[in-house]
Amino acid sequence: MTIYTEKFTVMNDSQSSENSSIVPQQIGANMSLDDLKSLFYQLNAKPDTEIRLLPGKKTLELADIININEQIQTKLRNHDVSASIGAINFILSNKKIKDYSTWAEFERENWNTINERIQTVTIHWDFVIKLPHYNLPQRHSIKLRLGNYIPPKDMFQLILTSDNIQELIEARSSSVCKVDFINNIIAIELLNVVSNWYEGLRDSPESSFVHSFFKKQGKFLSEIIRYASTIVLLMIVCQYSNYLFPILGIKEEISVETLQKLFIFLAAIFLTGLFSGFKIENFIDKRVNRFEEYPSFSITRGDGKALEEF
């Protein structure tokens, strides 16, 4: 925004007194809707946005990232680009982040020395293009995110902190491409480039039925087991009460002493079942959380190790 303002000032200073102000001239000459829209975008930096969700599970390699950058740059060479910059961000395991503000920094990285796994890759291209009927170059950007989507437990917090439906759509998608644009034709061209590139990526193997079932329904199953454990123990006690009660000194005749012993015994069984249920639930949940999807990336040394362990 600062760059555009400075250019705007220089243009005004260099013009004659008759043409000293672009805006008054345009307003006096009945500014077109496109010109008004262009000026509004320059002042507010809020272009139109289109989001395309990328379906399916793919495996991304280092050559694929280099390839999509080459395709984007090739497409941009068909237009009058004033400035362009690409950046890339990696979210790794162990809560590590690698952020490259330029493409040259990314290309200098030695990925064979990184032992962490890649969880999410976000590629961002930002550029300004000179377009017909616009006095100033117009800003466009592409954001491509590949990797893990936000889990449901974190999605609720996002819903509370954001009322932007676009953010929610992006968060629930594992792969998504978003284009901020002024010229719709350029946006469609770039989205098609990304979509065709994504379709050409190597497909990840499908998970087995058992794996998918426990991944989706494991939490629900563990909760059922937690509550059912107490009931099962009480049913066993009732089934073998003729053997257990004499051992515990609980007589068939109803008395205060018998009721006290029976209450203490059933309370102990209830607490035992409740404790056992929690333990079983935690055991199942930990095993379900350790279920691994087929690795989505094959870039770092950690990715290669994860693929071998899968």
CSV table of C-alpha atoms in Angstrom, one decimal:
chain,number,residue,atom,x,y,z
A,1,MET,CA,0.0,0.0,0.0
A,2,THR,CA,2.9,2.4,0.8
A,3,ILE,CA,4.5,1.7,-2.6
A,4,TYR,CA,1.3,2.6,-4.5
A,5,THR,CA,0.8,5.8,-2.5
A,6,GLU,CA,4.4,7.0,-3.3
A,7,LYS,CA,3.9,6.2,-7.0
A,8,PHE,CA,0.6,8.1,-6.9
A,9,THR,CA,2.3,11.2,-5.4
A,10,VAL,CA,5.2,11.2,-7.9
A,11,MET,CA,2.8,11.0,-10.8
A,12,ASN,CA,0.8,14.0,-9.4
A,13,ASP,CA,4.0,16.1,-8.9
A,14,SER,CA,5.3,15.4,-12.4
A,15,GLN,CA,2.1,16.3,-14.2
A,16,SER,CA,1.2,19.8,-15.3
A,17,SER,CA,-1.3,22.0,-13.4
A,18,GLU,CA,-3.9,21.0,-15.9
A,19,ASN,CA,-3.4,17.3,-15.1
A,20,SER,CA,-2.2,17.6,-11.5
A,21,SER,CA,-4.8,15.4,-10.0
A,22,ILE,CA,-5.9,12.1,-11.4
A,23,VAL,CA,-8.9,11.6,-9.1
A,24,PRO,CA,-10.6,14.9,-9.8
A,25,GLN,CA,-10.2,14.4,-13.5
A,26,GLN,CA,-11.7,11.0,-13.4
A,27,ILE,CA,-14.6,12.0,-11.2
A,28,GLY,CA,-15.3,15.0,-13.4
A,29,ALA,CA,-15.2,12.7,-16.5
A,30,ASN,CA,-17.8,10.3,-15.0
A,31,MET,CA,-15.5,7.6,-13.7
A,32,SER,CA,-16.4,4.1,-14.9
A,33,LEU,CA,-17.4,1.4,-12.5
A,34,ASP,CA,-14.1,-0.4,-13.1
A,35,ASP,CA,-12.1,2.8,-12.3
A,36,LEU,CA,-14.1,3.4,-9.1
A,37,LYS,CA,-13.6,-0.2,-8.1
A,38,SER,CA,-9.8,0.1,-8.8
A,39,LEU,CA,-9.5,3.2,-6.7
A,40,PHE,CA,-11.5,1.6,-3.9
A,41,TYR,CA,-9.3,-1.4,-3.9
A,42,GLN,CA,-6.2,0.8,-3.8
A,43,LEU,CA,-7.4,2.7,-0.8
A,44,ASN,CA,-8.9,-0.2,1.1
A,45,ALA,CA,-6.7,-3.1,-0.1
A,46,LYS,CA,-9.6,-5.5,-0.2
A,47,PRO,CA,-9.8,-7.3,-3.5
A,48,ASP,CA,-12.3,-10.0,-4.5
A,49,THR,CA,-11.6,-13.6,-3.3
A,50,GLU,CA,-12.2,-17.0,-4.8
A,51,ILE,CA,-11.5,-20.2,-2.9
A,52,ARG,CA,-11.2,-23.6,-4.6
A,53,LEU,CA,-11.1,-26.7,-2.4
A,54,LEU,CA,-8.7,-29.4,-3.7
A,55,PRO,CA,-10.2,-32.9,-3.1
A,56,GLY,CA,-8.5,-36.2,-2.4
A,57,LYS,CA,-5.4,-37.2,-0.6
A,58,LYS,CA,-2.1,-36.6,-2.4
A,59,THR,CA,1.6,-37.1,-1.6
A,60,LEU,CA,3.7,-34.0,-2.1
A,61,GLU,CA,7.4,-34.1,-3.1
A,62,LEU,CA,10.0,-31.4,-3.3
A,63,ALA,CA,10.0,-31.5,-7.1
A,64,ASP,CA,6.2,-30.9,-7.0
A,65,ILE,CA,6.7,-27.6,-5.1
A,66,ILE,CA,9.4,-26.4,-7.6
A,67,ASN,CA,7.1,-27.4,-10.5
A,68,ILE,CA,4.1,-25.4,-9.3
A,69,ASN,CA,6.2,-22.3,-8.8
A,70,GLU,CA,7.6,-22.7,-12.4
A,71,GLN,CA,4.0,-23.0,-13.7
A,72,ILE,CA,2.8,-19.9,-11.9
A,73,GLN,CA,5.8,-17.9,-13.0
A,74,THR,CA,5.3,-19.0,-16.6
A,75,LYS,CA,1.6,-18.0,-16.5
A,76,LEU,CA,2.5,-14.6,-15.0
A,77,ARG,CA,5.0,-13.9,-17.8
A,78,ASN,CA,1.9,-13.7,-20.1
A,79,HIS,CA,0.9,-10.5,-18.3
A,80,ASP,CA,2.5,-7.1,-17.5
A,81,VAL,CA,3.8,-7.9,-14.0
A,82,SER,CA,5.4,-4.9,-12.2
A,83,ALA,CA,6.6,-6.9,-9.1
A,84,SER,CA,6.3,-10.4,-7.9
A,85,ILE,CA,7.4,-12.3,-4.8
A,86,GLY,CA,6.9,-15.9,-3.6
A,87,ALA,CA,7.1,-17.1,0.0
A,88,ILE,CA,6.6,-20.6,1.5
A,89,ASN,CA,5.9,-21.8,5.1
A,90,PHE,CA,6.3,-25.3,6.6
A,91,ILE,CA,4.7,-26.4,9.8
A,92,LEU,CA,6.8,-29.4,11.1
A,93,SER,CA,6.3,-31.9,13.9
A,94,ASN,CA,7.5,-31.0,17.4
A,95,LYS,CA,5.8,-27.6,17.0
A,96,LYS,CA,8.5,-26.3,14.7
A,97,ILE,CA,8.0,-23.8,11.8
A,98,LYS,CA,10.2,-23.0,8.9
A,99,ASP,CA,9.3,-19.8,7.1
A,100,TYR,CA,11.0,-18.6,3.9
A,101,SER,CA,10.2,-15.1,2.8
A,102,THR,CA,11.7,-15.5,-0.6
A,103,TRP,CA,11.9,-18.5,-3.0
A,104,ALA,CA,15.7,-18.3,-3.1
A,105,GLU,CA,15.9,-19.0,0.7
A,106,PHE,CA,13.7,-22.0,0.2
A,107,GLU,CA,15.8,-23.4,-2.6
A,108,ARG,CA,19.0,-23.2,-0.4
A,109,GLU,CA,17.5,-25.4,2.3
A,110,ASN,CA,19.1,-28.9,2.8
A,111,TRP,CA,16.0,-31.1,3.5
A,112,ASN,CA,18.0,-34.2,4.1
A,113,THR,CA,19.2,-32.8,7.5
A,114,ILE,CA,15.7,-32.2,8.9
A,115,ASN,CA,14.5,-35.0,11.1
A,116,GLU,CA,11.0,-33.6,11.7
A,117,ARG,CA,7.9,-34.5,9.6
A,118,ILE,CA,6.1,-31.9,7.5
A,119,GLN,CA,2.5,-31.4,8.6
A,120,THR,CA,1.4,-28.4,6.5
A,121,VAL,CA,2.8,-26.5,3.6
A,122,THR,CA,1.6,-23.0,2.7
A,123,ILE,CA,2.8,-21.3,-0.5
A,124,HIS,CA,2.0,-17.6,-1.1
A,125,TRP,CA,2.6,-15.6,-4.3
A,126,ASP,CA,2.1,-11.9,-4.2
A,127,PHE,CA,2.3,-9.7,-7.4
A,128,VAL,CA,1.0,-6.5,-9.0
A,129,ILE,CA,-0.1,-6.5,-12.6
A,130,LYS,CA,-0.7,-3.5,-15.0
A,131,LEU,CA,-4.1,-3.9,-16.4
A,132,PRO,CA,-6.0,-1.9,-19.1
A,133,HIS,CA,-8.3,0.8,-17.9
A,134,TYR,CA,-6.4,1.1,-14.6
A,135,ASN,CA,-4.0,3.9,-13.8
A,136,LEU,CA,-2.1,1.9,-11.1
A,137,PRO,CA,-0.8,-1.7,-11.0
A,138,GLN,CA,-3.3,-3.9,-9.3
A,139,ARG,CA,-2.4,-6.3,-6.5
A,140,HIS,CA,-3.2,-10.0,-6.8
A,141,SER,CA,-2.2,-12.9,-4.6
A,142,ILE,CA,-2.4,-16.7,-4.5
A,143,LYS,CA,-2.4,-18.8,-1.3
A,144,LEU,CA,-2.0,-22.6,-1.6
A,145,ARG,CA,-2.2,-24.7,1.5
A,146,LEU,CA,-1.6,-28.4,1.6
A,147,GLY,CA,-1.6,-30.7,4.7
A,148,ASN,CA,-3.7,-31.2,7.8
A,149,TYR,CA,-7.0,-29.5,8.5
A,150,ILE,CA,-7.9,-28.1,11.8
A,151,PRO,CA,-9.2,-30.8,14.1
A,152,PRO,CA,-12.8,-30.5,15.5
A,153,LYS,CA,-11.5,-29.6,19.0
A,154,ASP,CA,-9.7,-26.5,17.7
A,155,MET,CA,-12.5,-25.7,15.2
A,156,PHE,CA,-14.9,-24.7,18.0
A,157,GLN,CA,-12.4,-22.1,19.2
A,158,LEU,CA,-12.0,-20.8,15.7
A,159,ILE,CA,-15.8,-20.4,15.4
A,160,LEU,CA,-15.9,-18.4,18.6
A,161,THR,CA,-13.1,-16.1,17.5
A,162,SER,CA,-14.0,-15.6,13.8
A,163,ASP,CA,-17.2,-14.8,12.0
A,164,ASN,CA,-15.6,-15.2,8.6
A,165,ILE,CA,-17.1,-18.2,6.8
A,166,GLN,CA,-14.1,-18.3,4.4
A,167,GLU,CA,-11.8,-18.9,7.3
A,168,LEU,CA,-13.9,-21.8,8.5
A,169,ILE,CA,-14.1,-23.4,5.0
A,170,GLU,CA,-10.3,-23.1,4.6
A,171,ALA,CA,-9.7,-24.6,8.1
A,172,ARG,CA,-11.9,-27.7,7.5
A,173,SER,CA,-10.1,-28.5,4.2
A,174,SER,CA,-6.8,-30.3,4.0
A,175,SER,CA,-5.9,-28.7,0.7
A,176,VAL,CA,-7.2,-25.4,-0.5
A,177,CYS,CA,-6.2,-22.6,-3.0
A,178,LYS,CA,-7.4,-19.0,-2.5
A,179,VAL,CA,-6.9,-16.2,-5.0
A,180,ASP,CA,-7.3,-12.5,-4.1
A,181,PHE,CA,-7.8,-10.7,-7.4
A,182,ILE,CA,-9.1,-7.6,-9.3
A,183,ASN,CA,-9.1,-9.2,-12.8
A,184,ASN,CA,-11.3,-12.3,-12.8
A,185,ILE,CA,-9.7,-13.8,-16.0
A,186,ILE,CA,-6.2,-13.9,-14.3
A,187,ALA,CA,-7.7,-15.5,-11.2
A,188,ILE,CA,-9.4,-18.3,-13.2
A,189,GLU,CA,-6.2,-18.9,-15.1
A,190,LEU,CA,-4.1,-19.3,-11.9
A,191,LEU,CA,-6.8,-21.4,-10.2
A,192,ASN,CA,-6.8,-23.8,-13.2
A,193,VAL,CA,-3.0,-24.0,-13.1
A,194,VAL,CA,-3.1,-25.0,-9.5
A,195,SER,CA,-6.0,-27.5,-10.0
A,196,ASN,CA,-4.3,-29.2,-12.9
A,197,TRP,CA,-1.1,-29.4,-11.0
A,198,TYR,CA,-2.8,-30.9,-7.9
A,199,GLU,CA,-4.6,-33.5,-10.0
A,200,GLY,CA,-1.3,-34.7,-11.3
A,201,LEU,CA,0.2,-35.3,-7.8
A,202,ARG,CA,0.7,-38.9,-6.7
A,203,ASP,CA,-2.4,-40.3,-4.9
A,204,SER,CA,-2.0,-41.5,-1.3
A,205,PRO,CA,-3.2,-45.1,-0.6
A,206,GLU,CA,-6.7,-45.3,0.9
A,207,SER,CA,-6.9,-46.3,4.6
A,208,SER,CA,-8.4,-49.7,5.5
A,209,PHE,CA,-12.0,-50.0,6.8
A,210,VAL,CA,-10.8,-50.8,10.3
A,211,HIS,CA,-8.4,-47.9,10.4
A,212,SER,CA,-11.1,-45.5,9.1
A,213,PHE,CA,-13.7,-46.8,11.5
A,214,PHE,CA,-11.6,-46.4,14.6
A,215,LYS,CA,-10.3,-43.0,13.4
A,216,LYS,CA,-13.8,-41.7,13.0
A,217,GLN,CA,-15.7,-43.6,15.7
A,218,GLY,CA,-13.0,-44.4,18.2
A,219,LYS,CA,-13.9,-41.6,20.6
A,220,PHE,CA,-17.5,-42.6,20.6
A,221,LEU,CA,-16.7,-46.3,21.2
A,222,SER,CA,-14.4,-45.5,24.1
A,223,GLU,CA,-17.1,-43.4,25.8
A,224,ILE,CA,-19.6,-46.3,25.5
A,225,ILE,CA,-17.0,-48.6,27.1
A,226,ARG,CA,-16.4,-46.2,29.9
A,227,TYR,CA,-20.1,-46.1,30.9
A,228,ALA,CA,-20.7,-49.7,30.2
A,229,SER,CA,-17.9,-50.9,32.5
A,230,THR,CA,-19.8,-50.1,35.7
A,231,ILE,CA,-23.0,-51.7,34.4
A,232,VAL,CA,-21.1,-54.9,33.4
A,233,LEU,CA,-19.5,-55.3,36.8
A,234,LEU,CA,-22.8,-54.8,38.6
A,235,MET,CA,-24.4,-57.4,36.3
A,236,ILE,CA,-21.6,-59.9,37.2
A,237,VAL,CA,-22.1,-59.2,40.9
A,238,CYS,CA,-25.9,-59.9,40.6
A,239,GLN,CA,-25.2,-63.1,38.6
A,240,TYR,CA,-22.8,-64.5,41.3
A,241,SER,CA,-24.4,-62.9,44.3
A,242,ASN,CA,-25.2,-66.3,45.8
A,243,TYR,CA,-21.5,-67.0,46.0
A,244,LEU,CA,-20.2,-63.5,46.8
A,245,PHE,CA,-22.6,-62.4,49.6
A,246,PRO,CA,-21.9,-65.3,52.0
A,247,ILE,CA,-18.2,-64.7,51.6
A,248,LEU,CA,-18.7,-61.0,52.5
A,249,GLY,CA,-21.0,-61.9,55.4
A,250,ILE,CA,-24.1,-60.4,53.7
A,251,LYS,CA,-27.1,-62.4,54.9
A,252,GLU,CA,-30.4,-62.9,53.2
A,253,GLU,CA,-32.3,-61.5,56.1
A,254,ILE,CA,-32.9,-57.7,55.8
A,255,SER,CA,-31.3,-55.7,58.6
A,256,VAL,CA,-29.5,-52.5,59.1
A,257,GLU,CA,-26.1,-54.2,59.2
A,258,THR,CA,-26.9,-56.2,56.0
A,259,LEU,CA,-28.0,-53.0,54.2
A,260,GLN,CA,-24.8,-51.2,55.3
A,261,LYS,CA,-22.6,-54.0,54.0
A,262,LEU,CA,-24.6,-54.3,50.8
A,263,PHE,CA,-24.3,-50.5,50.2
A,264,ILE,CA,-20.6,-50.4,50.8
A,265,PHE,CA,-20.0,-53.4,48.5
A,266,LEU,CA,-22.1,-52.0,45.6
A,267,ALA,CA,-20.4,-48.6,46.0
A,268,ALA,CA,-17.0,-50.2,45.8
A,269,ILE,CA,-18.1,-52.1,42.7
A,270,PHE,CA,-19.5,-48.9,41.1
A,271,LEU,CA,-16.3,-47.0,41.8
A,272,THR,CA,-14.2,-49.9,40.5
A,273,GLY,CA,-16.2,-50.0,37.3
A,274,LEU,CA,-16.0,-46.2,36.9
A,275,PHE,CA,-12.2,-46.2,37.4
A,276,SER,CA,-11.7,-49.2,35.1
A,277,GLY,CA,-13.9,-47.5,32.4
A,278,PHE,CA,-11.8,-44.3,32.5
A,279,LYS,CA,-8.6,-46.4,32.2
A,280,ILE,CA,-10.0,-48.4,29.3
A,281,GLU,CA,-11.2,-45.2,27.6
A,282,ASN,CA,-7.8,-43.5,27.9
A,283,PHE,CA,-6.1,-46.6,26.6
A,284,ILE,CA,-8.3,-46.7,23.5
A,285,ASP,CA,-8.1,-43.0,22.9
A,286,LYS,CA,-4.3,-43.1,23.0
A,287,ARG,CA,-4.2,-45.9,20.5
A,288,VAL,CA,-6.6,-44.2,18.2
A,289,ASN,CA,-4.6,-40.9,18.4
A,290,ARG,CA,-1.5,-42.9,17.4
A,291,PHE,CA,-3.2,-44.1,14.2
A,292,GLU,CA,-1.2,-42.7,11.4
A,293,GLU,CA,-2.5,-41.6,8.0
A,294,TYR,CA,-0.3,-42.3,5.0
A,295,PRO,CA,2.3,-39.5,5.0
A,296,SER,CA,1.2,-36.5,2.8
A,297,PHE,CA,4.8,-35.3,2.3
A,298,SER,CA,8.0,-36.9,1.1
A,299,ILE,CA,10.5,-34.1,1.5
A,300,THR,CA,12.4,-34.2,4.7
A,301,ARG,CA,14.4,-37.0,6.3
A,302,GLY,CA,11.6,-37.3,8.9
A,303,ASP,CA,9.0,-37.8,6.1
A,304,GLY,CA,11.0,-40.7,4.7
A,305,LYS,CA,11.3,-42.3,8.1
A,306,ALA,CA,7.5,-41.9,8.7
A,307,LEU,CA,6.9,-43.6,5.4
A,308,GLU,CA,9.0,-46.6,6.4
A,309,GLU,CA,7.2,-46.8,9.7
A,310,PHE,CA,3.7,-46.6,8.3
